Each structure stands twice: as structure tokens, then as C-alpha cells.
XYZ file of N, CA and C in Angstrom:
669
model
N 3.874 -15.763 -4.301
C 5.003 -16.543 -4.784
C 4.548 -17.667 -5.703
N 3.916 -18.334 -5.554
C 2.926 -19.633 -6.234
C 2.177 -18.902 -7.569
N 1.644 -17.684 -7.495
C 0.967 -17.105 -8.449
C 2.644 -16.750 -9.699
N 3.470 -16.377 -8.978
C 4.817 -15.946 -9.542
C 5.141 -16.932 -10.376
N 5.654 -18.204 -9.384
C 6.211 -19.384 -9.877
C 5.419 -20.110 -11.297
N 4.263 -19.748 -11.085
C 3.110 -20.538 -12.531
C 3.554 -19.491 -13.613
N 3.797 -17.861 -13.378
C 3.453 -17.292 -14.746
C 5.507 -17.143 -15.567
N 5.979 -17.227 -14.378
C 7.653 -17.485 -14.932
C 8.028 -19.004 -15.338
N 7.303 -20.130 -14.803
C 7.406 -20.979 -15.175
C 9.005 -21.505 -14.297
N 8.692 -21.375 -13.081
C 10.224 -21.198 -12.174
C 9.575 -21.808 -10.894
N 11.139 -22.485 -9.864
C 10.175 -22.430 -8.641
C 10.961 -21.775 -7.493
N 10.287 -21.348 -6.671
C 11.180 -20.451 -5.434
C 11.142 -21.351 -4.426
N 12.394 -21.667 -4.134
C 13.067 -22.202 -2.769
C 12.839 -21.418 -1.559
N 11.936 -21.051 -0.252
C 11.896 -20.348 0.531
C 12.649 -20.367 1.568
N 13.535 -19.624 2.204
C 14.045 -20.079 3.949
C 13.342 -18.924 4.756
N 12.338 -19.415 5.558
C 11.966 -18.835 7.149
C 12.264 -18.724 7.675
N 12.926 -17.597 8.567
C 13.686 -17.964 9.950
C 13.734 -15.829 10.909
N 13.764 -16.173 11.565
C 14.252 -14.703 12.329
C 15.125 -14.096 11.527
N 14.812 -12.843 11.363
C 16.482 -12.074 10.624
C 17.593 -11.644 11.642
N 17.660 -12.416 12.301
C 18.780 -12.588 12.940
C 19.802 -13.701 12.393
N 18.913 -14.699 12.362
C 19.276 -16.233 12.206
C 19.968 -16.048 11.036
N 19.218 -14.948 9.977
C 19.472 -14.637 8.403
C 20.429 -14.303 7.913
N 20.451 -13.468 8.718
C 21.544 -12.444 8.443
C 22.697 -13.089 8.419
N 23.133 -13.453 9.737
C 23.898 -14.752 10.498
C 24.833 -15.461 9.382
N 23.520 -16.317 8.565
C 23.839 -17.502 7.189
C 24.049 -16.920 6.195
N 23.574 -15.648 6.003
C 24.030 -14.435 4.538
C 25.080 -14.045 5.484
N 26.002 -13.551 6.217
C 27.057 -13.195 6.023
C 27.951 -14.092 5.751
N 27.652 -15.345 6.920
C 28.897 -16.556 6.727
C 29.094 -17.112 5.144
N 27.916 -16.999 4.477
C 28.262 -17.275 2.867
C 29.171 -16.407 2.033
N 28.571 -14.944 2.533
C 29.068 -13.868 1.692
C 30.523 -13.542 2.032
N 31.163 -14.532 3.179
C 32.968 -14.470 3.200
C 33.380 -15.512 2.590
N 32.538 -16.724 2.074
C 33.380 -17.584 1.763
C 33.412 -17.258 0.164
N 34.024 -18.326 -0.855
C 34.392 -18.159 -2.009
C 33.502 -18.543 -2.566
N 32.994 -19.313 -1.774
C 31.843 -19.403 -2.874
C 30.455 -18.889 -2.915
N 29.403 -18.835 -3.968
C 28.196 -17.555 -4.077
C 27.520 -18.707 -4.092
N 27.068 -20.045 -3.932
C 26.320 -20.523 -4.837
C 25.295 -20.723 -3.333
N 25.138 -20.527 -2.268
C 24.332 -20.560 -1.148
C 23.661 -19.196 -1.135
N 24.344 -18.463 -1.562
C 23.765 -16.980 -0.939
C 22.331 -16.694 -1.899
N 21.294 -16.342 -0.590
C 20.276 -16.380 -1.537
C 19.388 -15.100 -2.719
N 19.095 -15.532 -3.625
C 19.045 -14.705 -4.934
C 18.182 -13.274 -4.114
N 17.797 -13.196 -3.838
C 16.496 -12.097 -2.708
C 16.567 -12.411 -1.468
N 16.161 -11.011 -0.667
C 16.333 -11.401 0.793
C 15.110 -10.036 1.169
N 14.305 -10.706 1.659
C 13.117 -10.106 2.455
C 12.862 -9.626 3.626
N 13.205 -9.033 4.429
C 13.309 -8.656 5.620
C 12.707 -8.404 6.410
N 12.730 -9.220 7.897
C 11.824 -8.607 9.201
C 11.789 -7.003 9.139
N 12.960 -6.280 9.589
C 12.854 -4.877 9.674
C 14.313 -4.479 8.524
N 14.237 -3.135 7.893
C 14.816 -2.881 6.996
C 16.355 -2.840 8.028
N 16.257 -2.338 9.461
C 17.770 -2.213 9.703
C 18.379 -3.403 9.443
N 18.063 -4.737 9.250
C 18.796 -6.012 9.151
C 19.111 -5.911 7.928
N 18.829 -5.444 7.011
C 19.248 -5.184 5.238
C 20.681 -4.142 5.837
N 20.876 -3.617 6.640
C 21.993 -2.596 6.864
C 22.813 -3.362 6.667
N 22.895 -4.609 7.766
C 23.747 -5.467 8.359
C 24.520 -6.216 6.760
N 23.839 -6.363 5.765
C 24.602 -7.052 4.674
C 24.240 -6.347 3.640
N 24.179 -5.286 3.867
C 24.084 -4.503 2.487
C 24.809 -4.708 1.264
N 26.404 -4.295 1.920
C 27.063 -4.676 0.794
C 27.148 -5.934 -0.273
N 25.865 -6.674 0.720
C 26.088 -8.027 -0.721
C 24.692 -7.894 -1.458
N 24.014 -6.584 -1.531
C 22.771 -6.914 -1.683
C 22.518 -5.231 -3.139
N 22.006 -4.940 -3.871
C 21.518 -3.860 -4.464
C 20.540 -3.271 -3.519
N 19.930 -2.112 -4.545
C 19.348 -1.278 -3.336
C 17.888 -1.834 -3.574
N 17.674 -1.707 -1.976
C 16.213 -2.113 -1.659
C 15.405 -1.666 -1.621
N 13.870 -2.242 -1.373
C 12.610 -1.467 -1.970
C 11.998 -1.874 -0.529
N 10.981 -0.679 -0.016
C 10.713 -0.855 0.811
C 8.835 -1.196 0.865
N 8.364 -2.313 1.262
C 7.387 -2.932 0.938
C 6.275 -2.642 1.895
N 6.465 -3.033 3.385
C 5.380 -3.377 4.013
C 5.876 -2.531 5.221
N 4.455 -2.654 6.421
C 5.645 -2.101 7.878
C 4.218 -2.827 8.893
N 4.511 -3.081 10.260
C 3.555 -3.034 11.091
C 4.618 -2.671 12.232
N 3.890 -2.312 13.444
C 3.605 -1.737 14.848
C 4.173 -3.255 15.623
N 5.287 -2.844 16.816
C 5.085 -3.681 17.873
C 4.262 -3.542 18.947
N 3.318 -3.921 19.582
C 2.837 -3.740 20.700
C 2.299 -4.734 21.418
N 1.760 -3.960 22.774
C 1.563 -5.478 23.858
C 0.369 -5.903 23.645
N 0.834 -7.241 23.668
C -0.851 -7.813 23.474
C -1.440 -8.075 25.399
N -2.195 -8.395 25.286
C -2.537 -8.578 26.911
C -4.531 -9.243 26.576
N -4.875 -10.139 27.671
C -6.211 -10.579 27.635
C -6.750 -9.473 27.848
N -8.054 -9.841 27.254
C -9.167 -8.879 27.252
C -9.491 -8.399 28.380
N -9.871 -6.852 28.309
C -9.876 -6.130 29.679
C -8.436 -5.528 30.526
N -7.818 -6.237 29.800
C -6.262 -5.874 30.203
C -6.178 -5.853 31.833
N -6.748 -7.237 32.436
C -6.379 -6.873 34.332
C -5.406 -6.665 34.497
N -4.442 -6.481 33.904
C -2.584 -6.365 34.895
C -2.935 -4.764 34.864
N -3.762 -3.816 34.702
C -3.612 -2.305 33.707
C -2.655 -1.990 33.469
N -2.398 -2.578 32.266
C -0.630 -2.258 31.338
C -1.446 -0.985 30.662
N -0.547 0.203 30.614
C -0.724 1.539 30.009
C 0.704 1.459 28.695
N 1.680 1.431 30.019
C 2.696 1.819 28.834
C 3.963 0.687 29.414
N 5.202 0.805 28.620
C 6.350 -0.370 28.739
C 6.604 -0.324 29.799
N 6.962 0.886 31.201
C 7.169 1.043 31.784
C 6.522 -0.409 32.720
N 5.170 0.015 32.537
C 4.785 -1.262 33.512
C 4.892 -2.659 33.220
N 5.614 -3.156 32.176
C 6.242 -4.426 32.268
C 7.416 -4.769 33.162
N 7.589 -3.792 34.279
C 9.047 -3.968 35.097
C 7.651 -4.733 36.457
N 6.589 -4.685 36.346
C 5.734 -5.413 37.868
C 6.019 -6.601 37.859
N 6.600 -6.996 39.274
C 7.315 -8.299 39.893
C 6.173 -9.233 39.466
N 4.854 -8.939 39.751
C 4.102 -10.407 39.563
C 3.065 -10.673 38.130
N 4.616 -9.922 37.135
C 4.047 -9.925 35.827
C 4.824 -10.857 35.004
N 4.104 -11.957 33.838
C 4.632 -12.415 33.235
C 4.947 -12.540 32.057
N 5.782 -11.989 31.528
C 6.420 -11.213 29.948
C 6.385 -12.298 29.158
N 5.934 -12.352 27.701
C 6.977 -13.198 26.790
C 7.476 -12.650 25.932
N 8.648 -12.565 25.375
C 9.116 -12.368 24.313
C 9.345 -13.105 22.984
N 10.003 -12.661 21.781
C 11.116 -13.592 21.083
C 12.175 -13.346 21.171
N 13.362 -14.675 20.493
C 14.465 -14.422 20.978
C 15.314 -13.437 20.287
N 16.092 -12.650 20.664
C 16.310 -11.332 20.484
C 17.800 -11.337 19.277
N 18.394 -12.459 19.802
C 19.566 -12.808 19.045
C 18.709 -13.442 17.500
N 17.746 -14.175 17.802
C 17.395 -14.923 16.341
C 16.463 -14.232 15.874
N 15.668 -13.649 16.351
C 14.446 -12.095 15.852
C 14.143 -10.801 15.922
N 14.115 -10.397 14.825
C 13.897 -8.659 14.826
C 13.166 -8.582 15.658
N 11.827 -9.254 15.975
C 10.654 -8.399 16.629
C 11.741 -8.720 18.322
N 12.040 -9.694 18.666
C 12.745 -9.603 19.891
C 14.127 -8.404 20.028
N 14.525 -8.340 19.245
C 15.579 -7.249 19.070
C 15.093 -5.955 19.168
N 13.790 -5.804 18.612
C 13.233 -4.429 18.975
C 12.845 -4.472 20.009
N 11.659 -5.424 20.162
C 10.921 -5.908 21.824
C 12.663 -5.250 22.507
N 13.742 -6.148 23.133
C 14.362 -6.029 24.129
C 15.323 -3.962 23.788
N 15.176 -3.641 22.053
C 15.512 -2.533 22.431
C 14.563 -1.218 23.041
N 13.402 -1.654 23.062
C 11.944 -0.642 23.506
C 12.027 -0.974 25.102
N 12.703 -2.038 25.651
C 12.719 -2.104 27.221
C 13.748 -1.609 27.540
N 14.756 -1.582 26.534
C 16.054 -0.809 27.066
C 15.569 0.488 27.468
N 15.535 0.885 26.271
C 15.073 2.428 26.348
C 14.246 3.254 26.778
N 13.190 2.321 27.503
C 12.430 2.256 28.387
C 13.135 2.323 29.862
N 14.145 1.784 30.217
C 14.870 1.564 31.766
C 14.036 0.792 32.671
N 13.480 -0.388 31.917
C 12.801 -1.482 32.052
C 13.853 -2.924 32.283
N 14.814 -2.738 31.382
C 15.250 -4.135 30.878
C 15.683 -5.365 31.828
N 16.625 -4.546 32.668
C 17.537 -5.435 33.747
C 16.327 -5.400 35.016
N 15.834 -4.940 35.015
C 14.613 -5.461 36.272
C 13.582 -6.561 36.037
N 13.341 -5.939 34.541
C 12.457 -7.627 34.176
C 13.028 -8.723 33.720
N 14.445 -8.801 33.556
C 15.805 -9.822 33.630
C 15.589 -10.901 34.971
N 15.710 -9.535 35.929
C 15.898 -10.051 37.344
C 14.138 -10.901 38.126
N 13.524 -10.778 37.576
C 11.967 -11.066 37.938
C 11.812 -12.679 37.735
N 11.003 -12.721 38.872
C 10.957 -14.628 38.129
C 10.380 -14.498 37.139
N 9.353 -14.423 37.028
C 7.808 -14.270 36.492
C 8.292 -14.308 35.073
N 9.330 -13.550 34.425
C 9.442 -13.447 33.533
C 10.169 -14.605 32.662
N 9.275 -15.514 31.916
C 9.337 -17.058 31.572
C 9.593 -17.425 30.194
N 9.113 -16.371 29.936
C 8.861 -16.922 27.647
C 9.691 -16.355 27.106
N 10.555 -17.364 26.410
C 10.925 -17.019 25.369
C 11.108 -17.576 23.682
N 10.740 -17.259 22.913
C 10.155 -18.578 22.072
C 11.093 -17.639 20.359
N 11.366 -18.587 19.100
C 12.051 -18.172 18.191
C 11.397 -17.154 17.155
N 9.931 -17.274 17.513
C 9.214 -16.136 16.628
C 7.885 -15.981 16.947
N 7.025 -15.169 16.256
C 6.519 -14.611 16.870
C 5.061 -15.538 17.090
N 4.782 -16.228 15.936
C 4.292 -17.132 15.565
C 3.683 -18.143 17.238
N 5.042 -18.481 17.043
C 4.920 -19.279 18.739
C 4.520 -18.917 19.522
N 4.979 -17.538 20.058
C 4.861 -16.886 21.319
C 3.408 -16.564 20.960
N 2.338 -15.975 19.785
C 1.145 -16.249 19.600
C 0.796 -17.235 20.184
N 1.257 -18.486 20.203
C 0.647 -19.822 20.197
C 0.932 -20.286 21.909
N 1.730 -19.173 22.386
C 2.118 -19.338 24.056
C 1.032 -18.477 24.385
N 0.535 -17.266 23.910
C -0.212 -16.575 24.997
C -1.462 -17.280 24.605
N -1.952 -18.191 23.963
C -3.239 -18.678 23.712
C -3.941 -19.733 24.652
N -2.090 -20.422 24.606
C -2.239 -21.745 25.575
C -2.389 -21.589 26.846
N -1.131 -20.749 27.288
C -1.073 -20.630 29.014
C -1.674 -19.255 29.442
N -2.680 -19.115 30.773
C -3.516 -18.623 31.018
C -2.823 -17.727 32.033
N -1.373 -18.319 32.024
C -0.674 -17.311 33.187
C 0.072 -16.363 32.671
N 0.317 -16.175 31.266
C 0.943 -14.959 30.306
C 0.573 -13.578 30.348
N 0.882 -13.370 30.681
C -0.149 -11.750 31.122
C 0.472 -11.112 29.773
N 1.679 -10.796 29.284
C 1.472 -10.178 27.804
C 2.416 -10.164 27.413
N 2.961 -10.218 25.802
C 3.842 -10.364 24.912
C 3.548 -9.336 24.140
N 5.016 -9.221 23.879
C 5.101 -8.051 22.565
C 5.318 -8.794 21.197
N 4.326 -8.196 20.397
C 4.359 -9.102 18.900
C 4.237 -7.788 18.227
N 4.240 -8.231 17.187
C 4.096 -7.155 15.605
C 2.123 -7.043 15.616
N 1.701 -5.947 15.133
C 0.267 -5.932 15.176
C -0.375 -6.849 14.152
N 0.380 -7.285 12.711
C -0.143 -7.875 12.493
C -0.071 -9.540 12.286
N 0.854 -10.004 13.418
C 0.479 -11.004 14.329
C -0.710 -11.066 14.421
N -1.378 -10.446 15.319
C -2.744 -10.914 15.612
C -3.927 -10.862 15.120
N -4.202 -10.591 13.524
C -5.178 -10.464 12.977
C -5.909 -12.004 12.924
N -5.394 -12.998 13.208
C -6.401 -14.357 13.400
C -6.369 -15.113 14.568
N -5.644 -14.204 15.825
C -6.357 -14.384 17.286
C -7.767 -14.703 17.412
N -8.220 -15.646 18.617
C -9.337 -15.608 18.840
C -9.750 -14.604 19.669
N -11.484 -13.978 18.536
C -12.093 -12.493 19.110
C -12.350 -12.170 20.407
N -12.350 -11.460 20.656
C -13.020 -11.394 22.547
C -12.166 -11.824 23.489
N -10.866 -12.650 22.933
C -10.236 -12.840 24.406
C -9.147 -12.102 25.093
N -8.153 -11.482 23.723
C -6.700 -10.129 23.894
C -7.401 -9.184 23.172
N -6.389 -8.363 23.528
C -6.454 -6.661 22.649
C -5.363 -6.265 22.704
N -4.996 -5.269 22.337
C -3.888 -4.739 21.812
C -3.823 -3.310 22.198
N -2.103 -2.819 23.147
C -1.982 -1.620 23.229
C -0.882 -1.158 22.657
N -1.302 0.062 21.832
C 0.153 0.734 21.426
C 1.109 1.222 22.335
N 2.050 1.349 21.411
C 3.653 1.254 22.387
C 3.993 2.676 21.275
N 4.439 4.085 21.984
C 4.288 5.229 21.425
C 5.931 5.622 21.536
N 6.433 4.953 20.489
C 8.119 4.939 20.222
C 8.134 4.778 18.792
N 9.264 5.865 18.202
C 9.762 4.334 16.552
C 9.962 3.727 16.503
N 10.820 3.391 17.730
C 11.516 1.844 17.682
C 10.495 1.058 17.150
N 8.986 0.695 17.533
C 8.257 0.114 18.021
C 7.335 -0.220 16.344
N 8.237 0.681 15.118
C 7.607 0.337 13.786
C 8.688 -0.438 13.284
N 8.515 -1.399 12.270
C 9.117 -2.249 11.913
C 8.713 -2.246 9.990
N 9.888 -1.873 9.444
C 9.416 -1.436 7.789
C 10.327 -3.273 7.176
N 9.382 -3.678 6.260
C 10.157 -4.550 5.523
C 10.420 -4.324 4.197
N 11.733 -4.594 4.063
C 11.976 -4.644 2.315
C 12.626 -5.531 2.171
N 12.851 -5.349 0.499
C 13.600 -6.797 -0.005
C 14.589 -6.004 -0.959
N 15.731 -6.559 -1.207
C 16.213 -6.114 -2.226
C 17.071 -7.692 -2.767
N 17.841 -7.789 -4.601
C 18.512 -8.916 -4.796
C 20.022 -8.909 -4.934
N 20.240 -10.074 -4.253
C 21.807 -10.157 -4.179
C 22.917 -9.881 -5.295
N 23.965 -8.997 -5.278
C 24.572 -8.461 -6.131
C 25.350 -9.919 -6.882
N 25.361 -11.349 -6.474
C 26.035 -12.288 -7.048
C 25.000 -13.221 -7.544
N 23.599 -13.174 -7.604
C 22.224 -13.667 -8.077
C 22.595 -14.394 -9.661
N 22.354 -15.403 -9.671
C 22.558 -15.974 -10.786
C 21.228 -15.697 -11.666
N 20.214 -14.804 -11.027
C 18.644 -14.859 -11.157
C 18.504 -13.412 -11.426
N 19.398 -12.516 -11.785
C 18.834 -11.027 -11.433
C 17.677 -10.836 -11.924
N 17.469 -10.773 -13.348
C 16.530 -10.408 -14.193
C 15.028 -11.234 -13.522
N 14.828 -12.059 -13.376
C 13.772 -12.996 -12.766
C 13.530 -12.446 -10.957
N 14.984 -12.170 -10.391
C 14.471 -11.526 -9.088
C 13.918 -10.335 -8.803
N 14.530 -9.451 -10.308
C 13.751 -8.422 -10.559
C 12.374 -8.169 -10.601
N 12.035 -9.268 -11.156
C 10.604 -8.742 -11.336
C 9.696 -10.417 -10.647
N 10.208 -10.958 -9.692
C 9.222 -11.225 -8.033
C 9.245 -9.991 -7.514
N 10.015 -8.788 -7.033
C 10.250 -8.031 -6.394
C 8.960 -7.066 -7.067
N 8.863 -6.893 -8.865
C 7.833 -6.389 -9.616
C 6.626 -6.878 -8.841
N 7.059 -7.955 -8.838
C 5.161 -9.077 -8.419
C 4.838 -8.641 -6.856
N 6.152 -8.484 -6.180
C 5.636 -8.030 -4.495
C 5.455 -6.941 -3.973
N 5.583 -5.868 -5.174
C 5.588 -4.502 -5.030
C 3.957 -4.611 -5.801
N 3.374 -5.045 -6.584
C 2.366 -4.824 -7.459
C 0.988 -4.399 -6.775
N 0.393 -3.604 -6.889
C -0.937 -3.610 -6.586
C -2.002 -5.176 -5.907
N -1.783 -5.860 -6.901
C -2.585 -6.811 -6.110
C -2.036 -7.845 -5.171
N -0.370 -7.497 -5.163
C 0.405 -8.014 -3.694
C -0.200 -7.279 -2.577
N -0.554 -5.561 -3.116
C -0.951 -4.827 -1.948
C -2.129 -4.942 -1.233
N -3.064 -5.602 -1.896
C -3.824 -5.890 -1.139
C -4.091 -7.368 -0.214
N -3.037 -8.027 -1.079
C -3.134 -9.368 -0.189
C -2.052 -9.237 1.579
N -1.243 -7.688 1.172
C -0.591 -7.449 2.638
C -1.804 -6.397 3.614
N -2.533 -5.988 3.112
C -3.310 -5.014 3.583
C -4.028 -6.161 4.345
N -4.360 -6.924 3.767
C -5.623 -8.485 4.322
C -4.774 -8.832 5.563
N -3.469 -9.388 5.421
C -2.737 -9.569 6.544
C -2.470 -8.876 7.509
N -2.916 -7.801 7.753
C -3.120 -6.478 8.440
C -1.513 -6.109 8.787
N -0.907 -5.400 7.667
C 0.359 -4.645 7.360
C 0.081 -3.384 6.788
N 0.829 -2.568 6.745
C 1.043 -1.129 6.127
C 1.708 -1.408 4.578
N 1.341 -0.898 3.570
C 1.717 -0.471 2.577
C 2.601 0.738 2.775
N 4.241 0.005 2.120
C 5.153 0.932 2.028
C 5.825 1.092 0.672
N 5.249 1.231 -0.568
C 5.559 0.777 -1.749
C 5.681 2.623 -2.108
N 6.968 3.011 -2.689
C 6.867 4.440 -2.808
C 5.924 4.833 -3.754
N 4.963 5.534 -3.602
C 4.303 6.206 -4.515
C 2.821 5.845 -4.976
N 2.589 4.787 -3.695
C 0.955 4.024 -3.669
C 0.711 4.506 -2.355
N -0.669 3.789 -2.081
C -1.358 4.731 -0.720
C -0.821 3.705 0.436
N -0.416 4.491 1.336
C 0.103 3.831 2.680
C -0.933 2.413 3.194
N -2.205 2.845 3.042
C -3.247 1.561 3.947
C -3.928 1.314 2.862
């Protein structure tokens, strides 16, 4: 974005937040009369949240993807195999929150579908819940009583080495594709056009590959 902003001679306003939260503030804009909030591009946790406001958006390009799965300390003592065993009474889950984040929205739809959900509802043990994923990183680091959270895989590429690991979770649900596409009322088309050029580009791809993401750019190599 910074490399963008120097060669257009422009600057990009960013908002962070769960695509829940997003979505949320892009629809409530996109009923009122006026366009001048709604933002020029919209980047997405997982592409189903682009469903949710499509109609205010052109068609999207699909960029990046990573894996949800459980993280757990090294050696994995609880022996978590699969989701199933996140329903053990003297286990302690964290999530994100499901209403304000994709990865929690998937997290709580992989326990649904699992026939997990309402038992680890009912569990004390089960304590964390934090707005992204970011945090809940920053919960299983701190407290020593977390036995494991579900994050995106590449969450954890700047964990400290030797202490978690990571098990796959063998569902789709459990992939998460991002794209972006620009808002059909963009006072910016032509210019959002081509950030979208700059985040699709080859040497975007390797700065998402570094972040340990999947390349989903049609017609370049997946990793």
C-alpha cells in the first residue's frame, strides 16, 4: 500500500476490523443516501463475506487463502487429533468472536458441524474469547492454561519456535480464500483499479507467500 501510495502520488485511508464488523458498516452505508462513507475497495477475511454485499461491490478477484487450524503447545499434551476432541471437559478453547470475525464464524461453523458446539458452550473451561485473531495469538502466548485456539495458519508464522505447533483440521470449511473487489459508487474507480493491479502483481505475491498465505491470483502458481 505505501509502495502504491508513492508511485500514484495518493494516500489510502485503511479500516481494520473483523469482516463481520465490515460488513455490518458497508451495509448500514450502502442503505443510506448517501455514498460518501462507503469504502472505495473492500478486502476480505473470507470471500463468503463479499456475498453478503455484493450488490454494492463489482466483481471480485480472488487473491490469497490460508487454513484454519488448532494451534496447541508443543507436544500437544491434551492429544488433540481432530475437532471432535475440543468437546473434553478439562479443556480450554479460545476462540474469536464469531459475530465480529470470519475466522470465529468459521472456527464456531467447523464445531457446529463437528457436533461439538453446545457441549463446549456448556464447559467451564471454555474462557477466550477475543476480536481477532491477532489477540487470541497474544492469549495463547500469555496464559499457560490455554490448551488451544483455532487461528488461520498464517497467524502463526512469527510465534515463538519450539513452544506450539499446529494441527490440521480436514474440512473446507476450515480454508478461508480472500479477495477484494471496488465499490460500484467509488469516486476512485480507475485508481482502485489498479491497487487491486498492485495486489494482484507478482511482487505482492511474494510479499503474501512471506506471510505464509496461499496464492490465489487466477493464472499464477498457487505457493
Amino acid at each position: 500500500l505505501r509502495d502504491f501510495e508513492k508511485r500514484e502520488g495518493c494516500k489510502i485511508v485503511e479500516h481494520f476490523n473483523g469482516c463481520g464488523s465490515l460488513v455490518a458498516n458497508i451495509k448500514t452505508v450502502g442503505q443510506s443516501e448517501s455514498s460518501t462513507s462507503m469504502p472505495d475497495a473492500f478486502f476480505t477475511c473470507d470471500a463468503s463475506y463479499m456475498t453478503k454485499v455484493g450488490d454494492l461491490f463489482g466483481e471480485a478477484k480472488d487473491v490469497s487463502g490460508t487454513d484454519v487450524v488448532m494451534l496447541v503447545r508443543k507436544g500437544n499434551p491434551k492429544g488433540l487429533r481432530t475437532l471432535t476432541d475440543l468437546a473434553k471437559e478439562d479443556l480450554s478453547l479460545g476462540t474469536t468472536d464469531p459475530k465480529a470475525s470470519t475466522l470465529g464464524d468459521l472456527s464456531w461453523q467447523l464445531l457446529e458441524k463437528a457436533g461439538v458446539a453446545e457441549t463446549i458452550k456448556k464447559n467451564d473451561s471454555w474462557e477466550v474469547t477475543t476480536p481477532t485473531a491477532h489477540e487470541l495469538i497474544l492469549q495463547m502466548e500469555a496464559h499457560p492454561k490455554l490448551d488451544v485456539t483455532l487461528v488461520y495458519l498464517a497467524n502463526c508464522q512469527n510465534l515463538t519456535k519450539g513452544k506450539f505447533e499446529t494441527i490440521a483440521i480436514d474440512d473446507p470449511l476450515a480454508k478461508a480464500t480472500q479477495n477484494i473487489a471496488v465499490a460500484k459508487v467509488s469516486k476512485f474507480p480507475q485508481l482502485s483499479a489498479r491497487l487491486i493491479d498492485a495486489i494482484t502483481s507478482t511482487t505482492s505475491r511474494e510479499r503474501f507467500l512471506k506471510a505464509g498465505f496461499d496464492w490465489k491470483v487466477a493464472g499464477s502458481s498457487q505457493r
